[in-house]
């Protein structure tokens, strides 16, 4: 192959790859450069997916996504029932950034995986990435989140504990936003009166 032919091949392949549309959030990726601007290719418990970055002081992203710490899922499946009221603030996500800097990501609410169905509010989850848009995976007070008879953690609506009356009403009563200790909270169904 001549030098001119090699240069033409290189130019054509660069042009072909340069015209590829950026990958949408929630779709599979290999590296961050494939994702839309302000998104990262995040390593998750299900593979690598594009997710928009957010800042630590953002609770919900512009489109209603939960903004959570992007870290590897914990070895216990994300159900840490510790002093943070059982919060799984671990989204089940890591990054390919290769730095120790804390990264936050907007969870897309759905992933491009055959058969993946986001879990709705109240359904058992392993990590927050399992939950529908705007939800977080937490162990609510009174739930059994480990061992025999496990009935949690479950997907619950994410809320900002500094804002009053943020949770939607249920049967004319409004659940409280239980603080998780990291600037985030969840609409706690255990704060509703018993029927």
Short mmCIF file of N, CA and C in Angstrom, two decimals:
data_model
loop_
_atom_site.label_atom_id
_atom_site.label_comp_id
_atom_site.label_asym_id
_atom_site.label_seq_id
_atom_site.Cartn_x
_atom_site.Cartn_y
_atom_site.Cartn_z
N UNK A 1 0.86 -1.17 0.00
CA UNK A 1 0.00 0.00 0.00
C UNK A 1 0.90 1.24 0.00
N UNK A 2 0.56 2.15 -0.86
CA UNK A 2 1.35 3.37 -0.96
C UNK A 2 1.02 4.29 0.20
N UNK A 3 1.88 5.27 0.40
CA UNK A 3 1.69 6.24 1.47
C UNK A 3 0.40 7.04 1.25
N UNK A 4 0.12 7.34 -0.02
CA UNK A 4 -1.09 8.10 -0.34
C UNK A 4 -2.34 7.27 -0.03
N UNK A 5 -2.34 6.00 -0.35
CA UNK A 5 -3.48 5.11 -0.08
C UNK A 5 -3.68 4.95 1.42
N UNK A 6 -2.58 4.80 2.16
CA UNK A 6 -2.67 4.65 3.62
C UNK A 6 -3.25 5.92 4.24
N UNK A 7 -2.82 7.08 3.76
CA UNK A 7 -3.34 8.35 4.29
C UNK A 7 -4.83 8.49 3.98
N UNK A 8 -5.25 8.06 2.78
CA UNK A 8 -6.66 8.12 2.40
C UNK A 8 -7.49 7.19 3.30
N UNK A 9 -6.99 5.98 3.58
CA UNK A 9 -7.69 5.04 4.48
C UNK A 9 -7.83 5.64 5.87
N UNK A 10 -6.75 6.22 6.36
CA UNK A 10 -6.77 6.82 7.69
C UNK A 10 -7.77 7.99 7.75
N UNK A 11 -7.77 8.81 6.73
CA UNK A 11 -8.70 9.94 6.68
C UNK A 11 -10.14 9.47 6.62
N UNK A 12 -10.42 8.43 5.84
CA UNK A 12 -11.79 7.90 5.72
C UNK A 12 -12.25 7.28 7.04
N UNK A 13 -11.37 6.53 7.72
CA UNK A 13 -11.78 5.91 8.99
C UNK A 13 -11.98 6.98 10.07
N UNK A 14 -11.14 8.01 10.08
CA UNK A 14 -11.32 9.11 11.04
C UNK A 14 -12.63 9.83 10.78
N UNK A 15 -12.95 10.06 9.51
CA UNK A 15 -14.20 10.72 9.15
C UNK A 15 -15.39 9.86 9.54
N UNK A 16 -15.31 8.57 9.30
CA UNK A 16 -16.41 7.66 9.63
C UNK A 16 -16.67 7.63 11.13
N UNK A 17 -15.61 7.52 11.93
CA UNK A 17 -15.78 7.47 13.38
C UNK A 17 -16.13 8.85 13.95
N UNK A 18 -15.69 9.92 13.31
CA UNK A 18 -15.98 11.26 13.77
C UNK A 18 -17.45 11.63 13.57
N UNK A 19 -18.13 10.95 12.67
CA UNK A 19 -19.53 11.26 12.37
C UNK A 19 -20.50 10.41 13.18
N UNK A 20 -19.99 9.52 13.99
CA UNK A 20 -20.86 8.67 14.80
C UNK A 20 -21.56 9.52 15.84
N UNK A 21 -22.89 9.31 15.98
CA UNK A 21 -23.66 10.08 16.96
C UNK A 21 -23.24 9.69 18.37
N UNK A 22 -23.18 10.66 19.28
CA UNK A 22 -22.85 10.34 20.67
C UNK A 22 -23.91 9.40 21.27
N UNK A 23 -23.48 8.59 22.20
CA UNK A 23 -24.35 7.61 22.84
C UNK A 23 -25.19 8.29 23.91
N UNK A 24 -26.48 7.99 23.94
CA UNK A 24 -27.41 8.54 24.92
C UNK A 24 -27.18 7.93 26.30
N UNK A 25 -27.59 8.66 27.33
CA UNK A 25 -27.48 8.16 28.70
C UNK A 25 -28.33 6.91 28.88
N UNK A 26 -27.77 5.93 29.57
CA UNK A 26 -28.45 4.65 29.78
C UNK A 26 -28.12 3.61 28.74
N UNK A 27 -27.39 4.03 27.69
CA UNK A 27 -26.99 3.08 26.64
C UNK A 27 -25.56 2.63 26.86
N UNK A 28 -25.26 1.43 26.39
CA UNK A 28 -23.95 0.81 26.59
C UNK A 28 -22.85 1.61 25.90
N UNK A 29 -21.65 1.58 26.50
CA UNK A 29 -20.49 2.30 25.95
C UNK A 29 -19.22 1.54 26.29
N UNK A 30 -18.13 1.95 25.66
CA UNK A 30 -16.81 1.41 25.98
C UNK A 30 -15.95 2.44 26.70
N UNK A 31 -16.09 3.73 26.31
CA UNK A 31 -15.30 4.80 26.92
C UNK A 31 -16.07 6.11 26.89
N UNK A 32 -15.67 7.04 27.76
CA UNK A 32 -16.37 8.31 27.94
C UNK A 32 -16.46 9.13 26.66
N UNK A 33 -15.46 9.05 25.78
CA UNK A 33 -15.48 9.84 24.55
C UNK A 33 -16.66 9.48 23.65
N UNK A 34 -17.28 8.33 23.83
CA UNK A 34 -18.43 7.94 23.02
C UNK A 34 -19.73 8.58 23.50
N UNK A 35 -19.76 9.03 24.74
CA UNK A 35 -20.98 9.55 25.36
C UNK A 35 -21.21 11.01 24.99
N UNK A 36 -22.43 11.48 25.20
CA UNK A 36 -22.77 12.89 24.98
C UNK A 36 -21.92 13.76 25.90
N UNK A 37 -21.81 15.04 25.59
CA UNK A 37 -21.02 15.93 26.44
C UNK A 37 -21.62 15.96 27.84
N UNK A 38 -20.79 16.15 28.83
CA UNK A 38 -21.15 16.14 30.26
C UNK A 38 -21.56 14.76 30.77
N UNK A 39 -21.35 13.72 29.96
CA UNK A 39 -21.65 12.36 30.39
C UNK A 39 -20.35 11.57 30.49
N UNK A 40 -20.40 10.53 31.30
CA UNK A 40 -19.25 9.64 31.47
C UNK A 40 -19.67 8.23 31.10
N UNK A 41 -18.70 7.40 30.73
CA UNK A 41 -18.95 5.98 30.52
C UNK A 41 -18.68 5.32 31.87
N UNK A 42 -19.74 4.97 32.57
CA UNK A 42 -19.63 4.49 33.94
C UNK A 42 -19.65 2.96 33.99
N UNK A 43 -18.75 2.41 34.77
CA UNK A 43 -18.72 0.96 35.02
C UNK A 43 -19.78 0.66 36.06
N UNK A 44 -20.74 -0.19 35.73
CA UNK A 44 -21.81 -0.52 36.66
C UNK A 44 -21.79 -2.00 36.97
N UNK A 45 -22.65 -2.42 37.86
CA UNK A 45 -22.77 -3.85 38.17
C UNK A 45 -23.34 -4.62 36.98
N UNK A 46 -23.84 -3.91 35.97
CA UNK A 46 -24.42 -4.54 34.77
C UNK A 46 -23.59 -4.34 33.52
N UNK A 47 -22.46 -3.64 33.58
CA UNK A 47 -21.65 -3.32 32.43
C UNK A 47 -21.42 -1.82 32.37
N UNK A 48 -20.91 -1.32 31.24
CA UNK A 48 -20.61 0.11 31.09
C UNK A 48 -21.74 0.83 30.35
N UNK A 49 -22.17 1.98 30.93
CA UNK A 49 -23.25 2.77 30.36
C UNK A 49 -22.93 4.26 30.48
N UNK A 50 -23.41 5.04 29.50
CA UNK A 50 -23.25 6.49 29.57
C UNK A 50 -24.20 7.05 30.61
N UNK A 51 -23.70 7.98 31.43
CA UNK A 51 -24.49 8.68 32.44
C UNK A 51 -23.98 10.11 32.55
N UNK A 52 -24.90 11.03 32.70
CA UNK A 52 -24.54 12.44 32.84
C UNK A 52 -23.94 12.68 34.21
N UNK A 53 -22.90 13.51 34.27
CA UNK A 53 -22.30 13.87 35.55
C UNK A 53 -23.12 14.96 36.22
N UNK A 54 -23.10 14.97 37.54
CA UNK A 54 -23.77 16.01 38.32
C UNK A 54 -22.86 16.37 39.49
N UNK A 55 -23.22 17.39 40.23
CA UNK A 55 -22.38 17.81 41.35
C UNK A 55 -22.95 17.28 42.66
N UNK A 56 -22.12 17.23 43.67
CA UNK A 56 -22.51 16.68 44.97
C UNK A 56 -23.67 17.45 45.61
N UNK A 57 -23.81 18.72 45.28
CA UNK A 57 -24.90 19.51 45.87
C UNK A 57 -26.21 19.43 45.08
N UNK A 58 -26.21 18.66 43.99
CA UNK A 58 -27.43 18.42 43.21
C UNK A 58 -28.09 17.14 43.73
N UNK A 59 -29.35 17.22 44.12
CA UNK A 59 -30.07 16.03 44.58
C UNK A 59 -30.74 15.35 43.40
N UNK A 60 -31.46 16.14 42.61
CA UNK A 60 -32.08 15.61 41.40
C UNK A 60 -31.59 16.40 40.20
N UNK A 61 -31.30 15.68 39.13
CA UNK A 61 -30.83 16.30 37.90
C UNK A 61 -32.02 16.94 37.17
N UNK A 62 -31.73 17.72 36.14
CA UNK A 62 -32.74 18.49 35.42
C UNK A 62 -33.92 17.66 34.93
N UNK A 63 -33.69 16.43 34.53
CA UNK A 63 -34.77 15.59 33.99
C UNK A 63 -35.36 14.67 35.05
N UNK A 64 -35.10 14.94 36.33
CA UNK A 64 -35.68 14.16 37.42
C UNK A 64 -34.87 12.96 37.85
N UNK A 65 -33.68 12.77 37.28
CA UNK A 65 -32.84 11.64 37.66
C UNK A 65 -32.27 11.85 39.06
N UNK A 66 -32.01 10.75 39.75
CA UNK A 66 -31.33 10.80 41.05
C UNK A 66 -29.86 11.08 40.81
N UNK A 67 -29.29 12.04 41.52
CA UNK A 67 -27.86 12.33 41.44
C UNK A 67 -27.20 11.67 42.64
N UNK A 68 -26.41 10.63 42.38
CA UNK A 68 -25.78 9.86 43.45
C UNK A 68 -24.31 9.66 43.18
N UNK A 69 -23.57 9.31 44.24
CA UNK A 69 -22.15 9.01 44.14
C UNK A 69 -21.96 7.83 43.19
N UNK A 70 -21.05 7.96 42.26
CA UNK A 70 -20.76 6.88 41.31
C UNK A 70 -19.59 6.07 41.86
N UNK A 71 -19.90 4.94 42.49
CA UNK A 71 -18.88 4.07 43.07
C UNK A 71 -19.19 2.63 42.73
N UNK A 72 -18.23 1.76 42.91
CA UNK A 72 -18.47 0.34 42.70
C UNK A 72 -19.48 -0.16 43.72
N UNK A 73 -20.29 -1.12 43.32
CA UNK A 73 -21.28 -1.69 44.24
C UNK A 73 -20.56 -2.39 45.38
N UNK A 74 -21.12 -2.30 46.57
CA UNK A 74 -20.51 -2.93 47.73
C UNK A 74 -20.66 -4.44 47.64
N UNK A 75 -19.81 -5.17 48.36
CA UNK A 75 -19.81 -6.63 48.27
C UNK A 75 -21.07 -7.26 48.81
N UNK A 76 -21.84 -6.54 49.61
CA UNK A 76 -23.06 -7.12 50.14
C UNK A 76 -24.26 -6.79 49.25
N UNK A 77 -24.02 -6.42 48.00
CA UNK A 77 -25.11 -6.16 47.07
C UNK A 77 -25.71 -4.78 47.22
N UNK A 78 -25.09 -3.90 47.99
CA UNK A 78 -25.59 -2.55 48.11
C UNK A 78 -26.57 -2.35 49.23
N UNK A 79 -26.85 -3.37 50.01
CA UNK A 79 -27.84 -3.23 51.08
C UNK A 79 -27.14 -2.97 52.40
N UNK A 80 -26.59 -1.77 52.53
CA UNK A 80 -25.91 -1.45 53.77
C UNK A 80 -26.90 -0.84 54.74
N UNK A 81 -27.17 -1.55 55.82
CA UNK A 81 -28.17 -1.08 56.79
C UNK A 81 -27.48 -0.40 57.96
N UNK A 82 -26.56 0.49 57.65
CA UNK A 82 -25.76 1.13 58.69
C UNK A 82 -26.41 2.35 59.27
N UNK A 83 -25.60 3.24 59.80
CA UNK A 83 -26.08 4.42 60.52
C UNK A 83 -26.75 5.43 59.61
N UNK A 84 -26.67 5.24 58.28
CA UNK A 84 -27.28 6.20 57.37
C UNK A 84 -28.71 5.81 57.02
N UNK A 85 -29.42 5.16 57.92
CA UNK A 85 -30.81 4.73 57.75
C UNK A 85 -30.95 3.70 56.65
N UNK A 86 -29.88 2.97 56.37
CA UNK A 86 -29.96 1.92 55.37
C UNK A 86 -29.88 2.43 53.96
N UNK A 87 -29.26 3.54 53.74
CA UNK A 87 -29.21 4.11 52.39
C UNK A 87 -28.24 3.36 51.52
N UNK A 88 -28.64 3.13 50.29
CA UNK A 88 -27.70 2.64 49.30
C UNK A 88 -27.32 3.84 48.46
N UNK A 89 -26.57 4.76 49.03
CA UNK A 89 -26.16 5.92 48.26
C UNK A 89 -25.09 5.53 47.27
N UNK A 90 -24.65 4.28 47.32
CA UNK A 90 -23.81 3.71 46.30
C UNK A 90 -24.73 3.35 45.15
N UNK A 91 -24.56 4.00 44.04
CA UNK A 91 -25.45 3.79 42.90
C UNK A 91 -25.20 2.46 42.20
N UNK A 92 -24.13 1.76 42.56
CA UNK A 92 -23.78 0.55 41.82
C UNK A 92 -23.01 0.92 40.56
N UNK A 93 -22.28 2.05 40.61
CA UNK A 93 -21.63 2.60 39.44
C UNK A 93 -20.20 3.02 39.78
N UNK A 94 -19.28 2.80 38.87
CA UNK A 94 -17.91 3.31 38.97
C UNK A 94 -17.62 4.10 37.71
N UNK A 95 -16.41 4.61 37.57
CA UNK A 95 -16.09 5.39 36.37
C UNK A 95 -14.80 4.88 35.75
N UNK A 96 -14.59 5.29 34.51
CA UNK A 96 -13.33 4.96 33.84
C UNK A 96 -12.35 6.12 33.90
N UNK A 97 -12.64 7.08 34.79
CA UNK A 97 -11.81 8.28 34.87
C UNK A 97 -10.42 8.00 35.43
N UNK A 98 -10.29 6.97 36.25
CA UNK A 98 -8.99 6.60 36.77
C UNK A 98 -8.45 7.55 37.82
N UNK A 99 -9.31 8.30 38.50
CA UNK A 99 -8.86 9.22 39.54
C UNK A 99 -9.53 8.86 40.85
N UNK A 100 -9.01 9.41 41.93
CA UNK A 100 -9.61 9.19 43.24
C UNK A 100 -10.67 10.25 43.53
N UNK A 101 -10.88 11.18 42.61
CA UNK A 101 -11.85 12.24 42.79
C UNK A 101 -13.26 11.64 42.86
N UNK A 102 -14.07 12.17 43.78
CA UNK A 102 -15.43 11.69 43.92
C UNK A 102 -16.26 12.16 42.73
N UNK A 103 -16.93 11.23 42.07
CA UNK A 103 -17.72 11.53 40.89
C UNK A 103 -19.18 11.24 41.20
N UNK A 104 -20.06 12.13 40.75
CA UNK A 104 -21.50 11.97 40.93
C UNK A 104 -22.14 11.80 39.56
N UNK A 105 -23.17 10.95 39.48
CA UNK A 105 -23.82 10.67 38.19
C UNK A 105 -25.34 10.71 38.32
N UNK A 106 -25.99 11.15 37.23
CA UNK A 106 -27.45 11.15 37.14
C UNK A 106 -27.88 9.76 36.68
N UNK A 107 -28.57 9.02 37.55
CA UNK A 107 -28.98 7.67 37.19
C UNK A 107 -30.09 7.73 36.14
N UNK A 108 -29.94 7.02 35.02
CA UNK A 108 -30.86 7.19 33.90
C UNK A 108 -32.26 6.63 34.10
N UNK A 109 -32.46 5.76 35.08
CA UNK A 109 -33.79 5.19 35.30
C UNK A 109 -34.09 3.99 34.44
N UNK A 110 -33.25 3.72 33.46
CA UNK A 110 -33.39 2.55 32.60
C UNK A 110 -32.04 2.30 31.94
N UNK A 111 -31.77 1.04 31.63
CA UNK A 111 -30.51 0.67 30.99
C UNK A 111 -30.79 -0.12 29.73
N UNK A 112 -29.91 0.03 28.75
CA UNK A 112 -30.03 -0.72 27.50
C UNK A 112 -29.50 -2.14 27.72
N UNK A 113 -30.32 -2.95 28.35
CA UNK A 113 -30.00 -4.35 28.60
C UNK A 113 -31.25 -5.15 28.24
N UNK A 114 -31.10 -6.21 27.43
CA UNK A 114 -32.29 -7.02 27.14
C UNK A 114 -32.93 -7.52 28.43
N UNK A 115 -34.21 -7.28 28.56
CA UNK A 115 -34.96 -7.76 29.73
C UNK A 115 -34.86 -6.88 30.96
N UNK A 116 -34.11 -5.77 30.90
CA UNK A 116 -34.00 -4.89 32.06
C UNK A 116 -35.29 -4.10 32.23
N UNK A 117 -35.92 -4.23 33.38
CA UNK A 117 -37.13 -3.48 33.69
C UNK A 117 -36.85 -2.73 34.99
N UNK A 118 -36.88 -1.38 34.94
CA UNK A 118 -36.62 -0.62 36.17
C UNK A 118 -37.64 -0.98 37.24
N UNK A 119 -37.19 -1.07 38.46
CA UNK A 119 -38.08 -1.41 39.57
C UNK A 119 -38.83 -0.16 40.02
N UNK A 120 -40.12 -0.33 40.25
CA UNK A 120 -40.95 0.80 40.65
C UNK A 120 -40.86 0.99 42.16
N UNK A 121 -41.43 2.08 42.63
CA UNK A 121 -41.41 2.40 44.06
C UNK A 121 -41.97 1.23 44.87
N UNK A 122 -41.25 0.85 45.92
CA UNK A 122 -41.69 -0.23 46.80
C UNK A 122 -41.15 -1.60 46.43
N UNK A 123 -40.59 -1.76 45.23
CA UNK A 123 -40.05 -3.06 44.84
C UNK A 123 -38.64 -3.24 45.40
N UNK A 124 -38.28 -4.49 45.70
CA UNK A 124 -36.95 -4.83 46.22
C UNK A 124 -35.90 -4.54 45.15
N UNK A 125 -34.75 -4.00 45.57
CA UNK A 125 -33.66 -3.65 44.67
C UNK A 125 -32.32 -4.06 45.30
N UNK A 126 -31.29 -4.05 44.49
CA UNK A 126 -29.94 -4.32 45.00
C UNK A 126 -29.11 -3.04 45.09
N UNK A 127 -29.21 -2.21 44.05
CA UNK A 127 -28.52 -0.92 44.00
C UNK A 127 -29.48 0.11 43.42
N UNK A 128 -29.20 1.37 43.61
CA UNK A 128 -30.08 2.44 43.14
C UNK A 128 -30.25 2.43 41.63
N UNK A 129 -29.28 1.91 40.91
CA UNK A 129 -29.35 1.81 39.46
C UNK A 129 -30.53 0.94 39.01
N UNK A 130 -30.99 0.05 39.89
CA UNK A 130 -32.13 -0.83 39.58
C UNK A 130 -33.45 -0.05 39.51
N UNK A 131 -33.52 1.10 40.15
CA UNK A 131 -34.79 1.81 40.36
C UNK A 131 -35.18 2.70 39.19
N UNK A 132 -36.49 2.98 39.12
CA UNK A 132 -37.01 3.87 38.08
C UNK A 132 -36.48 5.28 38.29
N UNK A 133 -36.72 6.14 37.30
CA UNK A 133 -36.25 7.51 37.31
C UNK A 133 -36.67 8.24 38.59
N UNK A 134 -35.71 8.86 39.26
CA UNK A 134 -35.99 9.66 40.46
C UNK A 134 -36.07 8.89 41.75
N UNK A 135 -35.71 7.60 41.72
CA UNK A 135 -35.78 6.78 42.93
C UNK A 135 -34.38 6.39 43.40
N UNK A 136 -34.32 5.89 44.62
CA UNK A 136 -33.08 5.45 45.26
C UNK A 136 -33.36 4.14 45.99
N UNK A 137 -32.38 3.28 46.10
CA UNK A 137 -32.52 1.99 46.77
C UNK A 137 -32.13 2.16 48.24
N UNK A 138 -33.10 2.00 49.15
CA UNK A 138 -32.84 2.18 50.58
C UNK A 138 -33.52 1.09 51.40
N UNK A 139 -32.99 0.89 52.58
CA UNK A 139 -33.59 -0.03 53.55
C UNK A 139 -34.43 0.82 54.49
N UNK A 140 -35.75 0.78 54.30
CA UNK A 140 -36.63 1.62 55.11
C UNK A 140 -36.68 1.07 56.53
N UNK A 141 -36.97 1.92 57.52
CA UNK A 141 -37.06 1.46 58.90
C UNK A 141 -38.07 0.32 59.04
N UNK A 142 -37.65 -0.73 59.74
CA UNK A 142 -38.50 -1.89 59.97
C UNK A 142 -38.35 -2.99 58.93
N UNK A 143 -37.67 -2.73 57.82
CA UNK A 143 -37.48 -3.75 56.79
C UNK A 143 -36.32 -4.66 57.15
N UNK A 144 -36.37 -5.88 56.66
CA UNK A 144 -35.28 -6.84 56.82
C UNK A 144 -34.50 -6.82 55.52
N UNK A 145 -33.29 -6.27 55.55
CA UNK A 145 -32.52 -6.08 54.32
C UNK A 145 -31.35 -7.05 54.17
N UNK A 146 -31.20 -7.96 55.09
CA UNK A 146 -30.14 -8.97 55.00
C UNK A 146 -30.65 -10.28 55.58
N UNK A 147 -30.09 -11.38 55.06
CA UNK A 147 -30.38 -12.68 55.63
C UNK A 147 -31.74 -13.24 55.28
N UNK A 148 -32.18 -14.19 56.12
CA UNK A 148 -33.45 -14.89 55.89
C UNK A 148 -34.63 -13.94 56.09
N UNK A 149 -35.64 -14.09 55.27
CA UNK A 149 -36.81 -13.24 55.37
C UNK A 149 -36.60 -11.84 54.82
N UNK A 150 -35.59 -11.67 53.97
CA UNK A 150 -35.24 -10.36 53.39
C UNK A 150 -36.43 -9.79 52.61
N UNK A 151 -36.81 -8.54 52.91
CA UNK A 151 -37.87 -7.86 52.17
C UNK A 151 -37.44 -6.44 51.76
N UNK A 152 -36.16 -6.22 51.71
CA UNK A 152 -35.61 -4.92 51.34
C UNK A 152 -34.16 -5.08 50.98
N UNK A 153 -33.49 -4.04 50.58
CA UNK A 153 -33.96 -2.67 50.42
C UNK A 153 -34.96 -2.54 49.28
N UNK A 154 -35.64 -1.40 49.24
CA UNK A 154 -36.65 -1.15 48.21
C UNK A 154 -36.40 0.20 47.55
N UNK A 155 -36.97 0.36 46.36
CA UNK A 155 -36.89 1.64 45.65
C UNK A 155 -37.85 2.63 46.29
N UNK A 156 -37.35 3.79 46.64
CA UNK A 156 -38.16 4.86 47.22
C UNK A 156 -37.80 6.16 46.52
N UNK A 157 -38.73 7.09 46.49
CA UNK A 157 -38.51 8.37 45.82
C UNK A 157 -37.43 9.18 46.53
N UNK A 158 -36.48 9.71 45.75
CA UNK A 158 -35.42 10.57 46.28
C UNK A 158 -36.00 11.95 46.57
N UNK A 159 -35.55 12.58 47.64
CA UNK A 159 -36.01 13.92 47.98
C UNK A 159 -34.87 14.70 48.62
N UNK A 160 -35.07 15.98 48.73
CA UNK A 160 -34.11 16.89 49.36
C UNK A 160 -34.63 17.21 50.76
N UNK A 161 -33.94 16.75 51.83
CA UNK A 161 -34.45 16.95 53.18
C UNK A 161 -34.52 18.41 53.62
N UNK A 162 -33.92 19.31 52.85
CA UNK A 162 -33.97 20.73 53.23
C UNK A 162 -35.20 21.43 52.66
N UNK A 163 -35.98 20.73 51.83
CA UNK A 163 -37.18 21.32 51.23
C UNK A 163 -38.42 20.68 51.84
N UNK A 164 -39.32 21.51 52.36
CA UNK A 164 -40.55 21.01 52.99
C UNK A 164 -41.56 20.55 51.94
N UNK A 165 -42.39 19.60 52.33
CA UNK A 165 -43.52 19.13 51.51
C UNK A 165 -43.11 18.73 50.10
N UNK A 166 -42.01 18.05 49.99
CA UNK A 166 -41.51 17.66 48.68
C UNK A 166 -42.07 16.32 48.21
N UNK A 167 -42.47 15.47 49.13
CA UNK A 167 -42.94 14.13 48.78
C UNK A 167 -44.41 14.18 48.35
N UNK A 168 -44.78 13.41 47.33
CA UNK A 168 -46.17 13.40 46.88
C UNK A 168 -47.09 12.76 47.91
N UNK A 169 -48.32 13.25 47.97
CA UNK A 169 -49.30 12.74 48.93
C UNK A 169 -49.73 11.32 48.58
N UNK A 170 -50.01 10.56 49.65
CA UNK A 170 -50.53 9.20 49.52
C UNK A 170 -51.78 9.14 50.38
N UNK A 171 -52.95 8.92 49.76
CA UNK A 171 -54.23 8.88 50.48
C UNK A 171 -54.42 10.10 51.38
N UNK A 172 -54.18 11.27 50.83
CA UNK A 172 -54.34 12.56 51.52
C UNK A 172 -53.34 12.81 52.65
N UNK A 173 -52.30 11.99 52.74
CA UNK A 173 -51.24 12.20 53.73
C UNK A 173 -49.92 12.33 52.98
N UNK A 174 -49.02 13.13 53.54
CA UNK A 174 -47.74 13.35 52.89
C UNK A 174 -46.62 12.71 53.71
N UNK A 175 -45.88 11.75 53.10
CA UNK A 175 -44.75 11.17 53.83
C UNK A 175 -43.66 12.21 54.05
N UNK A 176 -42.87 12.00 55.09
CA UNK A 176 -41.75 12.89 55.38
C UNK A 176 -40.54 12.48 54.56
N UNK A 177 -39.67 13.45 54.32
CA UNK A 177 -38.40 13.18 53.64
C UNK A 177 -37.38 12.83 54.72
N UNK A 178 -37.05 11.55 54.85
CA UNK A 178 -36.08 11.08 55.85
C UNK A 178 -34.67 11.34 55.35
N UNK A 179 -33.89 12.07 56.15
CA UNK A 179 -32.54 12.47 55.80
C UNK A 179 -31.61 11.26 55.82
N UNK A 180 -30.81 11.11 54.76
CA UNK A 180 -29.84 10.02 54.67
C UNK A 180 -28.44 10.46 55.10
N UNK A 181 -28.27 11.75 55.41
CA UNK A 181 -27.00 12.23 55.94
C UNK A 181 -26.01 12.70 54.90
N UNK A 182 -26.34 12.64 53.61
CA UNK A 182 -25.41 13.10 52.58
C UNK A 182 -26.04 14.17 51.69
N UNK A 183 -26.99 14.92 52.27
CA UNK A 183 -27.68 15.95 51.51
C UNK A 183 -28.85 15.41 50.72
N UNK A 184 -29.14 14.13 50.89
CA UNK A 184 -30.23 13.48 50.21
C UNK A 184 -31.15 12.81 51.22
N UNK A 185 -32.35 12.52 50.77
CA UNK A 185 -33.30 11.81 51.62
C UNK A 185 -34.21 10.97 50.76
N UNK A 186 -35.16 10.30 51.39
CA UNK A 186 -36.13 9.52 50.63
C UNK A 186 -37.50 9.73 51.25
N UNK A 187 -38.53 9.68 50.43
CA UNK A 187 -39.92 9.82 50.89
C UNK A 187 -40.26 8.55 51.64
N UNK A 188 -40.27 8.64 52.96
CA UNK A 188 -40.36 7.48 53.86
C UNK A 188 -41.80 7.04 54.06
N UNK A 189 -42.18 5.88 53.49
CA UNK A 189 -43.56 5.41 53.63
C UNK A 189 -43.91 5.04 55.08
N UNK A 190 -42.91 4.84 55.93
CA UNK A 190 -43.19 4.48 57.32
C UNK A 190 -43.64 5.69 58.14
N UNK A 191 -43.56 6.89 57.56
CA UNK A 191 -44.02 8.09 58.27
C UNK A 191 -45.50 8.37 58.03
N UNK A 192 -46.14 7.56 57.20
CA UNK A 192 -47.58 7.72 56.94
C UNK A 192 -48.37 7.04 58.05
N UNK A 193 -49.57 7.55 58.38
CA UNK A 193 -50.39 6.91 59.41
C UNK A 193 -50.87 5.53 58.92
N UNK A 194 -51.02 4.60 59.86
CA UNK A 194 -51.51 3.26 59.50
C UNK A 194 -52.96 3.34 59.06
N UNK A 195 -53.36 2.53 58.08
CA UNK A 195 -54.76 2.58 57.61
C UNK A 195 -55.74 2.06 58.64
#
